[in-house]
Tab-separated table of C-alpha atoms and ligand atoms in Angstrom:
chain	number	residue	atom	x	y	z
A	8	MET	CA	-0.046	-0.157	-0.010
A	9	SER	CA	1.305	3.416	-0.782
A	10	SER	CA	-0.089	6.794	0.120
A	11	ASN	CA	0.238	10.387	-0.827
A	12	ASN	CA	-1.924	13.463	-0.052
A	13	PHE	CA	-4.871	15.507	-1.555
A	14	GLU	CA	-4.922	19.195	-1.021
A	15	LEU	CA	-8.377	20.475	0.074
A	16	LYS	CA	-9.053	24.302	0.450
A	17	ASN	CA	-11.772	25.538	2.891
A	18	PRO	CA	-13.416	28.471	0.721
A	19	GLU	CA	-14.569	30.183	4.130
A	20	SER	CA	-11.306	30.333	6.046
A	21	GLY	CA	-9.117	29.999	2.919
A	22	LEU	CA	-7.059	27.314	4.981
A	23	THR	CA	-5.658	24.362	3.023
A	24	THR	CA	-5.474	20.910	4.538
A	25	SER	CA	-4.007	17.585	3.356
A	26	LEU	CA	-6.067	14.509	3.094
A	27	PRO	CA	-4.272	11.128	2.696
A	28	VAL	CA	-4.943	9.335	-0.397
A	29	ARG	CA	-4.750	5.435	-0.038
A	30	SER	CA	-3.959	2.911	-2.663
A	31	GLY	CA	-4.882	-0.621	-2.727
A	32	THR	CA	-3.196	-3.468	-4.585
A	33	ILE	CA	-5.090	-2.596	-7.832
A	34	GLY	CA	-7.924	-0.303	-8.676
A	35	PRO	CA	-8.329	3.440	-8.130
A	36	ALA	CA	-7.012	5.126	-4.981
A	37	VAL	CA	-9.315	6.366	-2.353
A	38	LEU	CA	-9.366	9.649	-0.518
A	39	ASP	CA	-9.264	8.900	3.270
A	40	ILE	CA	-11.946	11.372	4.744
A	41	SER	CA	-12.184	9.665	8.227
A	42	ASN	CA	-10.817	12.792	9.950
A	43	LEU	CA	-12.724	15.231	7.810
A	44	ASN	CA	-15.283	16.070	10.482
A	45	ARG	CA	-12.713	16.237	13.339
A	46	ASP	CA	-10.420	18.517	11.318
A	47	HIS	CA	-12.888	20.479	9.392
A	48	GLY	CA	-16.373	20.291	10.824
A	49	VAL	CA	-17.947	18.926	7.693
A	50	PHE	CA	-19.169	15.475	6.575
A	51	SER	CA	-18.954	14.107	3.032
A	52	TYR	CA	-22.225	13.696	1.080
A	53	ASP	CA	-22.593	10.667	-1.182
A	54	PRO	CA	-26.386	9.538	-1.541
A	55	ALA	CA	-26.495	5.703	-2.450
A	56	PHE	CA	-22.803	5.477	-1.686
A	57	ALA	CA	-21.875	5.831	-5.422
A	58	VAL	CA	-18.270	6.896	-4.796
A	59	THR	CA	-17.674	5.710	-1.242
A	60	ALA	CA	-15.411	2.914	-0.196
A	61	SER	CA	-16.861	1.618	3.052
A	62	CYS	CA	-14.058	-0.735	4.176
A	63	ASP	CA	-10.872	-2.356	3.264
A	64	SER	CA	-11.324	-5.874	1.674
A	65	LYS	CA	-9.042	-8.591	0.168
A	66	ILE	CA	-11.905	-10.715	-1.113
A	67	THR	CA	-13.156	-9.626	-4.479
A	68	TYR	CA	-12.051	-7.001	-7.078
A	69	ILE	CA	-14.059	-5.482	-9.834
A	70	ASP	CA	-12.913	-3.231	-12.722
A	71	GLY	CA	-16.303	-2.066	-14.040
A	72	ASP	CA	-14.835	-0.273	-17.097
A	73	ALA	CA	-12.875	-3.243	-18.310
A	74	GLY	CA	-15.380	-5.845	-17.220
A	75	VAL	CA	-13.027	-7.678	-14.881
A	76	LEU	CA	-14.188	-9.702	-11.807
A	77	LEU	CA	-11.471	-11.312	-9.492
A	78	TYR	CA	-12.051	-13.508	-6.544
A	79	ARG	CA	-9.069	-13.360	-4.296
A	80	GLY	CA	-7.120	-12.464	-7.424
A	81	TYR	CA	-8.399	-15.308	-9.614
A	82	PRO	CA	-10.415	-14.181	-12.738
A	83	VAL	CA	-13.942	-15.551	-12.603
A	84	GLU	CA	-13.567	-16.924	-16.165
A	85	GLN	CA	-10.839	-19.270	-14.951
A	86	LEU	CA	-12.740	-20.281	-11.928
A	87	ALA	CA	-15.916	-20.926	-13.942
A	88	GLU	CA	-13.886	-23.099	-16.393
A	89	LYS	CA	-11.791	-25.089	-14.004
A	90	SER	CA	-12.934	-24.852	-10.362
A	91	SER	CA	-16.028	-26.034	-8.386
A	92	PHE	CA	-18.433	-24.204	-6.172
A	93	MET	CA	-17.012	-25.921	-3.076
A	94	GLU	CA	-13.426	-24.957	-4.030
A	95	VAL	CA	-14.585	-21.344	-4.701
A	96	ALA	CA	-16.506	-21.235	-1.322
A	97	TYR	CA	-13.242	-22.173	0.410
A	98	LEU	CA	-11.314	-19.738	-1.631
A	99	LEU	CA	-13.695	-16.848	-0.659
A	100	MET	CA	-13.903	-17.782	2.917
A	101	TYR	CA	-10.221	-18.778	3.719
A	102	GLY	CA	-8.278	-16.598	1.196
A	103	ASP	CA	-6.589	-19.393	-0.818
A	104	LEU	CA	-7.470	-22.317	-3.046
A	105	PRO	CA	-7.536	-25.502	-0.943
A	106	ASP	CA	-5.234	-28.398	-1.487
A	107	ALA	CA	-6.829	-31.862	-2.103
A	108	THR	CA	-6.949	-32.571	1.707
A	109	GLN	CA	-8.300	-29.163	2.696
A	110	LEU	CA	-11.102	-29.406	-0.033
A	111	GLN	CA	-11.981	-32.980	1.035
A	112	GLU	CA	-12.194	-31.861	4.813
A	113	PHE	CA	-14.142	-28.712	3.816
A	114	SER	CA	-16.584	-30.425	1.573
A	115	GLY	CA	-16.993	-33.306	4.268
A	116	SER	CA	-17.683	-30.681	6.939
A	117	ILE	CA	-20.416	-28.870	4.772
A	118	GLY	CA	-21.799	-32.257	3.990
A	119	ARG	CA	-22.297	-33.043	7.643
A	120	HIS	CA	-23.982	-29.717	8.496
A	121	THR	CA	-26.842	-30.102	5.878
A	122	MET	CA	-29.738	-31.173	8.140
A	123	ILE	CA	-31.823	-28.648	9.897
A	124	ASN	CA	-33.270	-28.891	13.225
A	125	GLU	CA	-36.760	-30.505	13.076
A	126	SER	CA	-38.288	-27.656	15.032
A	127	LEU	CA	-37.056	-25.332	12.443
A	128	LEU	CA	-38.569	-27.477	9.806
A	129	ARG	CA	-42.002	-27.001	11.413
A	130	PHE	CA	-41.836	-23.191	11.004
A	131	PHE	CA	-42.645	-23.737	7.339
A	132	ASN	CA	-46.149	-24.931	8.297
A	133	GLY	CA	-46.854	-21.282	9.497
A	134	PHE	CA	-46.508	-19.951	6.110
A	135	HIS	CA	-49.406	-20.038	3.377
A	136	HIS	CA	-48.613	-22.322	0.388
A	137	ASP	CA	-48.275	-19.284	-1.892
A	138	ALA	CA	-45.771	-17.262	0.413
A	139	HIS	CA	-42.866	-16.150	-1.594
A	140	PRO	CA	-39.968	-18.513	-0.938
A	141	MET	CA	-37.570	-15.386	-0.235
A	142	ALA	CA	-39.892	-14.333	2.707
A	143	MET	CA	-39.734	-17.963	4.051
A	144	VAL	CA	-36.005	-18.296	3.461
A	145	SER	CA	-35.347	-14.924	5.104
A	146	ALA	CA	-37.558	-15.704	8.138
A	147	VAL	CA	-36.118	-19.220	8.748
A	148	VAL	CA	-32.495	-18.080	8.326
A	149	ALA	CA	-33.196	-15.284	10.991
A	150	SER	CA	-34.852	-17.985	13.117
A	151	MET	CA	-31.555	-20.085	13.148
A	152	SER	CA	-30.245	-17.292	15.516
A	153	ALA	CA	-32.521	-18.967	18.183
A	154	PHE	CA	-30.853	-22.561	17.751
A	155	TYR	CA	-27.108	-22.269	18.112
A	156	HIS	CA	-26.574	-20.560	21.493
A	157	ASP	CA	-23.714	-22.794	22.169
A	158	SER	CA	-21.639	-21.857	19.113
A	159	THR	CA	-22.186	-18.288	18.067
A	160	ASP	CA	-19.714	-16.369	20.210
A	161	ILE	CA	-18.561	-13.986	17.511
A	162	HIS	CA	-15.251	-13.352	19.183
A	163	ASN	CA	-14.315	-17.138	19.113
A	164	PRO	CA	-12.691	-18.047	15.776
A	165	ARG	CA	-13.848	-21.696	15.991
A	166	HIS	CA	-17.382	-20.636	16.622
A	167	ARG	CA	-17.287	-18.343	13.666
A	168	GLU	CA	-15.929	-21.123	11.457
A	169	ILE	CA	-18.811	-23.563	12.763
A	170	PHE	CA	-21.268	-20.795	11.970
A	171	SER	CA	-19.853	-20.340	8.431
A	172	HIS	CA	-20.102	-24.130	7.729
A	173	ARG	CA	-23.477	-24.380	9.131
A	174	ILE	CA	-25.014	-21.574	7.231
A	175	VAL	CA	-23.503	-22.628	3.782
A	176	ALA	CA	-24.576	-26.259	4.383
A	177	LYS	CA	-28.137	-25.475	5.388
A	178	LEU	CA	-29.076	-22.681	3.070
A	179	PRO	CA	-29.992	-25.443	0.295
A	180	THR	CA	-32.011	-27.489	2.875
A	181	ILE	CA	-33.988	-24.390	3.815
A	182	ALA	CA	-34.489	-23.413	0.196
A	183	ALA	CA	-35.701	-26.956	-0.661
A	184	ALA	CA	-38.072	-26.967	2.224
A	185	ALA	CA	-39.626	-23.712	1.121
A	186	HIS	CA	-40.011	-25.119	-2.453
A	187	LYS	CA	-41.675	-28.423	-1.057
A	188	HIS	CA	-43.915	-26.285	1.348
A	189	SER	CA	-45.094	-24.404	-1.798
A	190	LEU	CA	-45.869	-27.586	-3.633
A	191	GLY	CA	-47.527	-29.267	-0.683
A	192	GLN	CA	-45.010	-32.091	-1.041
A	193	PRO	CA	-43.132	-33.778	1.748
A	194	PHE	CA	-39.746	-32.478	2.582
A	195	ILE	CA	-36.819	-34.610	1.306
A	196	TYR	CA	-33.796	-35.046	3.632
A	197	PRO	CA	-30.376	-34.101	2.547
A	198	ARG	CA	-28.131	-36.890	1.091
A	199	ASN	CA	-24.536	-36.544	2.207
A	200	ASP	CA	-23.266	-39.006	-0.452
A	201	LEU	CA	-24.020	-36.327	-3.049
A	202	ASP	CA	-22.031	-33.210	-3.980
A	203	TYR	CA	-23.448	-29.762	-2.917
A	204	CYS	CA	-25.486	-29.032	-6.136
A	205	SER	CA	-26.533	-32.631	-6.760
A	206	ASN	CA	-27.925	-32.809	-3.133
A	207	MET	CA	-29.689	-29.617	-3.702
A	208	LEU	CA	-31.414	-30.909	-6.847
A	209	SER	CA	-32.335	-34.159	-5.072
A	210	MET	CA	-33.908	-32.188	-2.141
A	211	PHE	CA	-35.844	-29.984	-4.872
A	212	PHE	CA	-37.101	-32.708	-7.213
A	213	ALA	CA	-37.200	-36.057	-5.534
A	214	VAL	CA	-40.366	-37.493	-3.811
A	215	PRO	CA	-40.477	-40.209	-1.264
A	216	CYS	CA	-42.416	-42.620	-3.518
A	217	GLU	CA	-39.905	-42.832	-6.303
A	218	SER	CA	-36.329	-43.157	-6.858
A	219	TYR	CA	-34.564	-40.019	-8.220
A	220	THR	CA	-31.357	-39.728	-10.225
A	221	VAL	CA	-29.637	-36.383	-10.362
A	222	ASP	CA	-28.963	-35.361	-14.055
A	223	PRO	CA	-25.139	-34.498	-13.901
A	224	ILE	CA	-25.593	-31.830	-16.710
A	225	ALA	CA	-28.053	-30.044	-14.440
A	226	ALA	CA	-25.833	-30.414	-11.325
A	227	LYS	CA	-22.775	-29.047	-13.341
A	228	ALA	CA	-24.904	-26.033	-14.632
A	229	LEU	CA	-26.027	-25.098	-11.117
A	230	ASP	CA	-22.443	-25.461	-9.799
A	231	LEU	CA	-21.327	-22.977	-12.436
A	232	LEU	CA	-24.090	-20.482	-11.786
A	233	PHE	CA	-23.311	-20.729	-8.034
A	234	ILE	CA	-19.681	-19.998	-8.813
A	235	LEU	CA	-20.650	-16.823	-10.794
A	236	HIS	CA	-22.979	-15.558	-8.102
A	237	ALA	CA	-20.718	-16.314	-5.115
A	238	ASP	CA	-19.458	-12.834	-4.450
A	239	HIS	CA	-19.466	-9.222	-5.855
A	240	GLU	CA	-17.620	-7.183	-3.241
A	241	GLN	CA	-19.645	-4.391	-1.420
A	242	ASN	CA	-23.065	-4.779	-3.263
A	243	ALA	CA	-26.182	-3.814	-1.518
A	244	SER	CA	-26.765	-7.092	0.265
A	245	THR	CA	-23.189	-7.695	1.222
A	246	SER	CA	-22.985	-4.236	2.737
A	247	THR	CA	-26.401	-4.913	4.505
A	248	VAL	CA	-24.941	-8.109	6.084
A	249	ARG	CA	-21.680	-6.078	7.048
A	250	LEU	CA	-23.739	-3.197	8.396
A	251	ALA	CA	-26.014	-5.579	10.404
A	252	GLY	CA	-22.971	-7.611	11.515
A	253	SER	CA	-21.030	-4.464	12.714
A	254	THR	CA	-23.504	-4.162	15.625
A	255	GLY	CA	-22.237	-7.520	16.883
A	256	ALA	CA	-25.732	-8.861	15.926
A	257	ASN	CA	-26.184	-12.741	15.796
A	258	PRO	CA	-24.498	-13.743	12.424
A	259	TYR	CA	-27.591	-15.781	11.279
A	260	ALA	CA	-29.702	-12.659	11.654
A	261	ALA	CA	-27.096	-10.738	9.808
A	262	ILE	CA	-27.220	-13.265	6.896
A	263	SER	CA	-31.076	-13.044	6.921
A	264	SER	CA	-30.813	-9.276	6.549
A	265	GLY	CA	-28.733	-9.978	3.400
A	266	VAL	CA	-31.405	-12.323	2.042
A	267	ALA	CA	-33.973	-9.446	2.528
A	268	ALA	CA	-31.861	-6.843	0.727
A	269	LEU	CA	-31.020	-9.296	-2.230
A	270	TRP	CA	-34.768	-9.878	-2.745
A	271	GLY	CA	-35.314	-6.340	-4.381
A	272	PRO	CA	-35.729	-6.134	-8.160
A	273	ALA	CA	-32.836	-3.819	-8.501
A	274	HIS	CA	-30.517	-6.348	-7.101
A	275	GLY	CA	-30.977	-10.246	-6.985
A	276	GLY	CA	-34.744	-10.054	-7.685
A	277	ALA	CA	-33.978	-9.015	-11.043
A	278	ASN	CA	-33.519	-12.698	-12.351
A	279	GLU	CA	-37.267	-13.259	-11.637
A	280	ALA	CA	-38.276	-10.003	-13.102
A	281	VAL	CA	-36.253	-10.674	-16.354
A	282	LEU	CA	-38.343	-13.758	-17.115
A	283	ALA	CA	-41.578	-11.824	-16.226
A	284	MET	CA	-40.430	-9.129	-18.613
A	285	LEU	CA	-39.630	-11.469	-21.456
A	286	GLU	CA	-42.983	-13.073	-21.300
A	287	GLN	CA	-44.759	-9.602	-21.169
A	288	ILE	CA	-42.736	-8.639	-24.236
A	289	GLY	CA	-43.649	-11.908	-25.797
A	290	ARG	CA	-42.470	-11.548	-29.476
A	291	VAL	CA	-39.571	-10.043	-31.249
A	292	GLU	CA	-41.923	-7.528	-33.055
A	293	ASN	CA	-42.917	-6.158	-29.695
A	294	ILE	CA	-39.270	-5.061	-28.749
A	295	PRO	CA	-39.335	-1.580	-30.227
A	296	LYS	CA	-42.500	-0.745	-28.197
A	297	TYR	CA	-40.872	-1.785	-24.886
A	298	LEU	CA	-37.665	0.042	-25.800
A	299	GLY	CA	-39.831	3.064	-26.334
A	300	MET	CA	-41.306	2.686	-22.933
A	301	VAL	CA	-37.831	2.572	-21.464
A	302	LYS	CA	-37.245	5.968	-22.994
A	303	ASP	CA	-40.383	7.498	-21.538
A	304	LYS	CA	-39.429	8.026	-17.834
A	305	SER	CA	-43.077	8.311	-16.859
A	306	SER	CA	-43.759	4.737	-17.694
A	307	HIS	CA	-41.110	3.617	-14.870
A	308	PHE	CA	-40.331	0.656	-17.260
A	309	ARG	CA	-36.668	-0.651	-17.139
A	310	LEU	CA	-35.090	-3.355	-19.056
A	311	MET	CA	-34.614	-5.887	-16.100
A	312	GLY	CA	-31.290	-7.663	-16.197
A	313	PHE	CA	-29.739	-4.497	-17.801
A	314	GLY	CA	-27.499	-1.830	-16.298
A	315	HIS	CA	-25.121	-2.060	-13.255
A	316	ARG	CA	-23.825	0.403	-10.684
A	317	ILE	CA	-20.179	-0.790	-11.389
A	318	TYR	CA	-20.054	-2.280	-14.840
A	319	LYS	CA	-19.997	0.219	-17.490
A	320	ASN	CA	-19.026	-2.530	-19.851
A	321	PHE	CA	-20.131	-6.229	-20.289
A	322	ASP	CA	-20.589	-8.017	-16.988
A	323	PRO	CA	-18.229	-10.858	-17.361
A	324	ARG	CA	-20.750	-13.178	-15.632
A	325	ALA	CA	-23.434	-12.261	-18.131
A	326	LYS	CA	-21.204	-13.351	-21.026
A	327	ILE	CA	-20.311	-16.721	-19.406
A	328	ILE	CA	-24.020	-17.399	-18.734
A	329	ARG	CA	-25.202	-16.416	-22.029
A	330	ASP	CA	-22.543	-19.028	-23.773
A	331	MET	CA	-23.784	-21.488	-20.875
A	332	CYS	CA	-27.423	-20.985	-22.078
A	333	HIS	CA	-26.429	-22.292	-25.524
A	334	GLN	CA	-24.666	-25.362	-24.214
A	335	VAL	CA	-26.996	-26.286	-21.388
A	336	LEU	CA	-30.047	-25.857	-23.534
A	337	ALA	CA	-28.587	-28.025	-26.250
A	338	LYS	CA	-27.442	-30.662	-23.642
A	339	LEU	CA	-30.948	-30.710	-22.101
A	340	GLY	CA	-32.566	-30.882	-25.494
A	341	ARG	CA	-34.159	-27.561	-25.049
A	342	ASN	CA	-32.545	-25.410	-27.659
A	343	ASP	CA	-35.735	-24.186	-29.103
A	344	ASN	CA	-36.355	-21.977	-26.001
A	345	PRO	CA	-38.409	-18.983	-27.240
A	346	LEU	CA	-37.533	-16.779	-24.247
A	347	PHE	CA	-33.807	-17.347	-24.862
A	348	GLU	CA	-34.176	-16.388	-28.530
A	349	LEU	CA	-36.176	-13.337	-27.466
A	350	ALA	CA	-33.458	-12.260	-24.801
A	351	LEU	CA	-30.805	-12.643	-27.439
A	352	LYS	CA	-32.623	-10.513	-29.914
A	353	LEU	CA	-33.454	-8.006	-27.075
A	354	GLU	CA	-29.711	-7.698	-26.170
A	355	ASP	CA	-28.783	-7.419	-29.766
A	356	ILE	CA	-31.261	-4.411	-30.352
A	357	ALA	CA	-30.672	-2.637	-27.049
A	358	LEU	CA	-26.856	-2.775	-27.416
A	359	LYS	CA	-27.298	-0.783	-30.720
A	360	ASP	CA	-29.857	1.591	-29.340
A	361	GLU	CA	-28.434	5.096	-28.481
A	362	TYR	CA	-30.161	5.211	-25.165
A	363	PHE	CA	-28.325	2.153	-24.046
A	364	VAL	CA	-25.079	2.935	-25.668
A	365	SER	CA	-24.903	6.493	-24.221
A	366	ARG	CA	-25.595	5.251	-20.645
A	367	LYS	CA	-23.271	2.354	-21.000
A	368	LEU	CA	-26.085	-0.255	-20.214
A	369	TYR	CA	-24.993	-3.773	-20.700
A	370	PRO	CA	-26.709	-7.068	-19.695
A	371	ASN	CA	-25.918	-8.108	-16.251
A	372	VAL	CA	-25.571	-11.529	-14.476
A	373	ASP	CA	-29.391	-11.633	-14.007
A	374	PHE	CA	-30.231	-11.336	-17.657
A	375	TYR	CA	-29.809	-14.955	-18.630
A	376	SER	CA	-29.510	-16.786	-15.352
A	377	GLY	CA	-33.417	-17.183	-15.198
A	378	ILE	CA	-33.200	-18.921	-18.532
A	379	ILE	CA	-30.925	-21.680	-17.325
A	380	TYR	CA	-32.917	-22.105	-14.007
A	381	SER	CA	-36.154	-22.446	-15.955
A	382	ALA	CA	-34.505	-25.126	-18.238
A	383	LEU	CA	-33.641	-27.081	-15.030
A	384	GLY	CA	-37.121	-26.915	-13.917
A	385	ILE	CA	-36.653	-24.580	-11.026
A	386	PRO	CA	-39.755	-22.373	-10.682
A	387	ARG	CA	-39.569	-18.752	-11.166
A	388	SER	CA	-40.291	-17.535	-7.603
A	389	MET	CA	-37.207	-19.664	-6.505
A	390	TYR	CA	-34.622	-17.936	-8.800
A	391	THR	CA	-33.650	-15.347	-6.323
A	392	VAL	CA	-33.354	-18.027	-3.587
A	393	MET	CA	-30.897	-19.855	-5.922
A	394	PHE	CA	-28.788	-16.445	-6.042
A	395	ALA	CA	-29.114	-16.312	-2.231
A	396	ILE	CA	-27.560	-19.955	-1.755
A	397	ALA	CA	-24.679	-18.890	-3.779
A	398	ARG	CA	-24.149	-15.438	-2.224
A	399	THR	CA	-24.313	-16.849	1.174
A	400	VAL	CA	-20.714	-17.709	0.759
A	401	GLY	CA	-19.823	-14.154	-0.197
A	402	TRP	CA	-21.773	-12.899	2.713
A	403	VAL	CA	-20.056	-15.237	5.034
A	404	ALA	CA	-16.545	-14.277	3.742
A	405	HIS	CA	-17.314	-10.595	4.254
A	406	TRP	CA	-18.772	-11.091	7.634
A	407	LEU	CA	-15.761	-13.270	8.592
A	408	GLU	CA	-13.355	-10.562	7.343
A	409	MET	CA	-15.108	-7.774	9.138
A	410	ILE	CA	-15.350	-9.464	12.466
A	411	SER	CA	-11.868	-10.662	12.614
A	412	ASP	CA	-10.638	-7.031	11.946
A	413	PRO	CA	-9.334	-5.733	15.198
A	414	ASN	CA	-10.360	-2.116	14.012
A	415	MET	CA	-14.075	-3.005	13.464
A	416	ARG	CA	-16.426	-0.512	14.581
A	417	ILE	CA	-20.193	-0.097	14.300
A	418	SER	CA	-21.178	1.154	10.654
A	419	ARG	CA	-23.130	4.370	11.000
A	420	PRO	CA	-23.538	6.727	8.128
A	421	ARG	CA	-24.278	10.395	8.535
A	422	GLN	CA	-26.949	12.561	6.882
A	423	LEU	CA	-27.642	16.025	5.448
A	424	TYR	CA	-30.612	17.115	7.695
A	425	THR	CA	-33.350	19.030	5.628
A	426	GLY	CA	-36.211	18.991	8.101
A	427	PRO	CA	-37.859	21.674	10.196
A	428	VAL	CA	-35.522	23.744	12.475
A	429	ARG	CA	-36.062	23.644	16.119
A	430	ARG	CA	-39.827	24.489	17.139
A	431	ASP	CA	-41.730	24.315	20.402
A	432	TYR	CA	-44.504	21.795	21.157
A	433	VAL	CA	-48.043	23.158	21.036
A	434	PRO	CA	-51.047	21.237	22.744
A	435	ALA	CA	-53.396	19.666	20.159
A	436	ALA	CA	-56.384	22.143	21.053
A	437	GLN	CA	-54.161	25.020	20.203
A	438	ARG	CA	-52.827	23.765	16.891
A	439	LYS	CA	-53.975	25.297	13.657
A	440	THR	CA	-54.392	23.167	10.520
A	441	LEU	CA	-52.216	24.347	7.693
A	442	GLN	CA	-55.358	25.896	5.741
A	443	GLU	CA	-56.151	28.102	8.953
A	444	ALA	CA	-52.521	29.104	9.498
B	505	LIG	N1	-33.254	0.107	-18.218
B	505	LIG	C1	-33.470	1.330	-18.595
B	505	LIG	N2	-32.890	2.281	-18.331
B	505	LIG	C2	-31.898	2.164	-17.264
B	505	LIG	C3	-31.606	0.865	-16.689
B	505	LIG	C4	-32.419	-0.091	-17.351
B	505	LIG	N3	-32.202	-1.409	-16.792
B	505	LIG	N4	-30.688	0.889	-15.751
B	505	LIG	C5	-30.251	2.184	-15.696
B	505	LIG	N5	-31.029	2.860	-16.581
B	505	LIG	C6	-30.814	4.448	-16.879
B	505	LIG	C7	-31.405	5.196	-15.748
B	505	LIG	O1	-32.768	5.450	-16.203
B	505	LIG	C8	-30.654	6.331	-15.758
B	505	LIG	O2	-31.046	7.180	-16.841
B	505	LIG	P1	-30.947	8.819	-16.920
B	505	LIG	O3	-29.588	9.220	-16.737
B	505	LIG	O4	-31.654	9.340	-18.168
B	505	LIG	O5	-31.856	9.188	-15.710
B	505	LIG	C9	-29.211	5.785	-16.173
B	505	LIG	O6	-29.481	4.736	-16.856
B	505	LIG	C10	-28.482	5.585	-14.807
B	505	LIG	O7	-29.183	4.725	-14.097
B	505	LIG	P2	-29.102	4.728	-12.465
B	505	LIG	O8	-30.525	4.285	-12.006
B	505	LIG	O9	-28.846	5.961	-11.939
B	505	LIG	O10	-28.071	3.595	-12.272
B	505	LIG	P3	-27.694	2.866	-10.863
B	505	LIG	O11	-26.326	2.600	-10.827
B	505	LIG	O12	-28.196	3.751	-9.789
B	505	LIG	O13	-28.597	1.607	-11.033
B	505	LIG	C11	-29.148	-0.644	-11.373
B	505	LIG	C12	-28.098	0.274	-11.267
B	505	LIG	C13	-30.028	-0.640	-10.118
B	505	LIG	C14	-28.617	-2.011	-11.522
B	505	LIG	C15	-30.060	-0.243	-12.648
B	505	LIG	O14	-29.216	-0.377	-13.724
B	505	LIG	C16	-31.286	-1.036	-12.821
B	505	LIG	O15	-32.376	-0.824	-12.264
B	505	LIG	N6	-31.214	-2.215	-13.599
B	505	LIG	C17	-32.452	-3.085	-13.806
B	505	LIG	C18	-32.475	-3.975	-12.636
B	505	LIG	C19	-31.388	-5.054	-12.664
B	505	LIG	O16	-31.143	-5.690	-13.590
B	505	LIG	N7	-30.801	-5.221	-11.428
B	505	LIG	C20	-29.765	-6.241	-11.223
B	505	LIG	C21	-28.406	-5.598	-11.100
B	505	LIG	S1	-27.065	-6.884	-10.865
B	505	LIG	C22	-27.333	-7.461	-9.288
B	505	LIG	O17	-27.526	-6.732	-8.487
B	505	LIG	C23	-27.117	-8.804	-9.087
């Protein structure tokens, strides 16, 4: 790390001050304003945190202009091609790729933590059959905070590790229970003889009255999607987990807050919204009409799965998933998928349209992921849950990094107050309505 200084002049006093500029290993430098208020009596103002680095992190690096994504330094393209989700989970959580023994021990530990407490399973009965699975998953993950009192001392590194294995292992089980509850089918217990994604497919699609064989093509496709969704530095849900966790909150509750933040259509909920949008557009001939609606701001219509706060170029994950759609649909014998054809055409037309070109709006990770989930038979309301399963690894990695930092403090943004100035209380009988005043 190197540092130099940035000169800032106070227009009122004319005094000049020096603010340190800090550089990371790669990427733009940051201006360290942590002493701005103490030294100058002002705060910085950055709604939506568009230009604010909230922490130091060694986990994930994004160059949005170049379309680069690195997990612990490794390009996501290489990991997608050569690695597995379990290996990537280890990499994100522990900092380095595991050797063969470490991978076996880690996968074994995740495998041994897949069951959920039977009492927790009964929570699902409290939900209506048509409850959105993200609501169920968020509630049940938060409820896990009531179960592991013996092992959630956040200051104990071994407790932190047990928590991290438990949550990564149990998320697919909770997701599958939500799915089975929606269908009214009996819950299928996890199978520890299967790998992470095969077990998930088994819990989703097996029924007690028939034998079920996992399709290896489906398991491989899911594994790849999970690698691509595993982490994305300080996105809204990860920042939510960090913020909740910074209070010393129970880590299961902190992860639950991440699930809730992910659900929004501007974030992970976009994968579900993309499929709804493609169905709404319906046919290639209708694309110009919908692009017209995008340009009419009063319509509030956006192309879901397009645009990103950081990427002003192709989201590298979207490129991989688009290629994967061709392969997976062909292998599953579903290459005549009309929604995929429509999505390809929509991308093609939008990328030539001045509106999208001038705003640097490209397809993001969610534009094509729903097409693969749908080909795997996963219902639309479960798409964001799939995202949550993969991103749990990233949330855990960030929570671990934050909690083990000796300089961790509670996160607490400031504000620019624009409300009424001080005024005195008037008893109700003496108050005048606005019209009378
Ligand atoms: N369709 C149409 N116009 C868009 C879109 C879109 N998908 N995204 C951005 N724009 C326009 C905005 O209207 C704005 O135009 P203006 O300058 O004329 O007002 C301009 O592009 C900049 O957009 P902002 O909303 O300021 O960009 P921001 O960085 O705040 O938002 C976001 C990023 C939320 C992802 C946005 O692009 C969006 O809503 N996309 C659709 C939802 C989506 O796909 N979300 C998933 C993101 S990936 C993830 O979280 C996993």
